[in-house]
Amino acid sequence: MDLSPFQNLIDELKSKKMIVWKNKKKSEIYQIDSALIDDAEGRLKRFAPYFQEVFPETKKQDGKVESVLQSVPVMQQKLGVKGKLYVKRDDALPISGSIKARGGIHEVLYAAEKIAMEHRFVSLEDNYKIFTTKPIQKLLSQYTIVVGSTGNLGLSIGIMSATLGFKVNVHMSHDAKEWKKQLLRKIGVTVVEHSGDFSLAVDAGRKEALKDPNSYFIDDEHSKQLFAGYAVAGRRLKQQLQEENIAVDANHPLYVYIPCGVGGGPGGVTYGLKESFGENVHGYFVEPTESPCMLLGMATGLHDKIAVQDIGLSNLTIADGLAVG
Ligand SMILES: *Cc1c(COP(=O)(O)O)cnc(C)c1O
């Protein structure tokens, strides 16, 4: 590949300075598939009664898996940020404590609902508490959910799948934390450890799932249902801002900085934010200086055909969930 047109940018990335890159191809003309978000939002609502049963910590939010919006005045002052600064505490999301509790959990629910409906165990009108009952658990136990992960997606999908009765195999990359593997094994999840990075773990999962017709692979690099689950965050944030009487309009633009690994989480969330706020929201993806895969892929137009290792970066980072090369 000829990277010479991008040499200046690549030199900057190699120097591991913090930089900002703006996408010049960004357009204000775009189409949002609201039906995709409606569908995910509806599914999460249907499962809310079930969540209250199996995850009591979601009771106070009526079975919703949502995080608080926290004002951070001291941080705002130290950073010298104008306007108002908030932290959206997805680190404190119920069940699995990361943004993956949005997309990952949604896709497992999608798979469970689809299988249960195909076998006529459930219809849209039912109270989804029915998913706690033995016949459905037994049905789902004949299926295996497979996923590759740096840790947090495995945690979300492992917990949700095991709770529903699925068998579940999680392929973990080398950077996955020990406690996450231990927790998953304790609840009956099969954890396969790999010495390679994220993409290798995903590939291993994809290959395994192809061999078994009763397995369902959750693809962190391509899945629409993950993306849809993340996108629901836009409507949720809109509601929270309204409740706090915080205006977002042409005079009060919203700037959102989202940690970025493979890009599905921040991509889905930004998609949802665009649906809710249009041109008044501005999304920034934030990556470790050793793992700027999204920046490199978008700036060169090579997307997943280029890796940070190709320009001499290590893809080693302590930043949780962001070691994607
Ligand atoms: C996965 C993850 C992200 C980024 O999501 P991607 O879809 O990989 O871009 C950010 N923060 C945390 C804690 C994560 O687990």
mmCIF file of N, CA and C and ligand atoms in Angstrom, residues 98-100 152 220 230 259-266 320-322 324, ligand 1:
data_model
loop_
_atom_site.group_PDB
_atom_site.id
_atom_site.type_symbol
_atom_site.label_atom_id
_atom_site.label_comp_id
_atom_site.label_asym_id
_atom_site.label_seq_id
_atom_site.Cartn_x
_atom_site.Cartn_y
_atom_site.Cartn_z
ATOM 1 N N SER A 98 -19.905 -1.581 31.546
ATOM 2 C CA SER A 98 -19.215 -0.911 30.430
ATOM 3 C C SER A 98 -20.241 -0.648 29.340
ATOM 4 N N ILE A 99 -19.819 0.118 28.344
ATOM 5 C CA ILE A 99 -20.702 0.435 27.210
ATOM 6 C C ILE A 99 -21.230 -0.839 26.539
ATOM 7 N N LYS A 100 -20.519 -1.954 26.694
ATOM 8 C CA LYS A 100 -20.954 -3.222 26.087
ATOM 9 C C LYS A 100 -22.280 -3.720 26.663
ATOM 10 N N ASN A 152 -14.594 -6.853 27.906
ATOM 11 C CA ASN A 152 -15.902 -6.332 28.311
ATOM 12 C C ASN A 152 -17.067 -6.875 27.495
ATOM 13 N N ASP A 220 -18.131 -8.529 16.746
ATOM 14 C CA ASP A 220 -17.841 -7.152 17.174
ATOM 15 C C ASP A 220 -17.351 -6.276 16.018
ATOM 16 N N TYR A 230 -26.333 -0.093 20.779
ATOM 17 C CA TYR A 230 -25.595 1.115 21.172
ATOM 18 C C TYR A 230 -26.380 2.379 20.819
ATOM 19 N N PRO A 259 -14.697 6.997 24.090
ATOM 20 C CA PRO A 259 -13.558 6.098 23.909
ATOM 21 C C PRO A 259 -13.834 5.112 22.771
ATOM 22 N N CYS A 260 -12.835 4.885 21.929
ATOM 23 C CA CYS A 260 -13.037 4.089 20.724
ATOM 24 C C CYS A 260 -12.048 2.937 20.619
ATOM 25 N N GLY A 261 -12.580 1.724 20.444
ATOM 26 C CA GLY A 261 -11.745 0.563 20.160
ATOM 27 C C GLY A 261 -11.926 0.201 18.703
ATOM 28 N N VAL A 262 -12.787 -0.787 18.437
ATOM 29 C CA VAL A 262 -13.039 -1.177 17.051
ATOM 30 C C VAL A 262 -14.013 -0.204 16.367
ATOM 31 N N GLY A 263 -14.719 0.598 17.156
ATOM 32 C CA GLY A 263 -15.535 1.657 16.587
ATOM 33 C C GLY A 263 -17.034 1.411 16.618
ATOM 34 N N GLY A 264 -17.448 0.198 16.922
ATOM 35 C CA GLY A 264 -18.876 -0.114 16.920
ATOM 36 C C GLY A 264 -19.632 0.605 18.030
ATOM 37 N N GLY A 265 -19.053 0.625 19.224
ATOM 38 C CA GLY A 265 -19.698 1.299 20.357
ATOM 39 C C GLY A 265 -19.864 2.787 20.092
ATOM 40 N N PRO A 266 -18.751 3.494 19.873
ATOM 41 C CA PRO A 266 -18.886 4.928 19.602
ATOM 42 C C PRO A 266 -19.645 5.204 18.306
ATOM 43 N N ASP A 320 -9.043 0.490 29.128
ATOM 44 C CA ASP A 320 -9.946 -0.659 29.147
ATOM 45 C C ASP A 320 -10.746 -0.762 27.839
ATOM 46 N N GLY A 321 -10.597 -1.882 27.163
ATOM 47 C CA GLY A 321 -11.409 -2.167 25.973
ATOM 48 C C GLY A 321 -10.920 -1.501 24.693
ATOM 49 N N LEU A 322 -9.780 -0.799 24.758
ATOM 50 C CA LEU A 322 -9.377 -0.010 23.594
ATOM 51 C C LEU A 322 -8.166 -0.562 22.844
ATOM 52 N N VAL A 324 -7.313 -2.193 20.288
ATOM 53 C CA VAL A 324 -7.714 -2.695 18.974
ATOM 54 C C VAL A 324 -6.772 -2.074 17.943
HETATM 55 C C1 LIG B 1 -15.377 -1.724 23.964
HETATM 56 C C2 LIG B 1 -15.168 -0.541 24.766
HETATM 57 C C3 LIG B 1 -15.075 0.729 24.192
HETATM 58 C C4 LIG B 1 -15.093 0.987 22.712
HETATM 59 O O1 LIG B 1 -16.044 0.300 21.944
HETATM 60 P P1 LIG B 1 -15.641 -0.234 20.511
HETATM 61 O O2 LIG B 1 -16.889 -0.764 19.931
HETATM 62 O O3 LIG B 1 -14.595 -1.292 20.682
HETATM 63 O O4 LIG B 1 -15.068 0.941 19.764
HETATM 64 C C5 LIG B 1 -14.899 1.803 25.030
HETATM 65 N N1 LIG B 1 -14.825 1.662 26.368
HETATM 66 C C6 LIG B 1 -14.922 0.456 26.946
HETATM 67 C C7 LIG B 1 -14.819 0.362 28.431
HETATM 68 C C8 LIG B 1 -15.110 -0.676 26.177
HETATM 69 O O5 LIG B 1 -15.217 -1.882 26.776
#
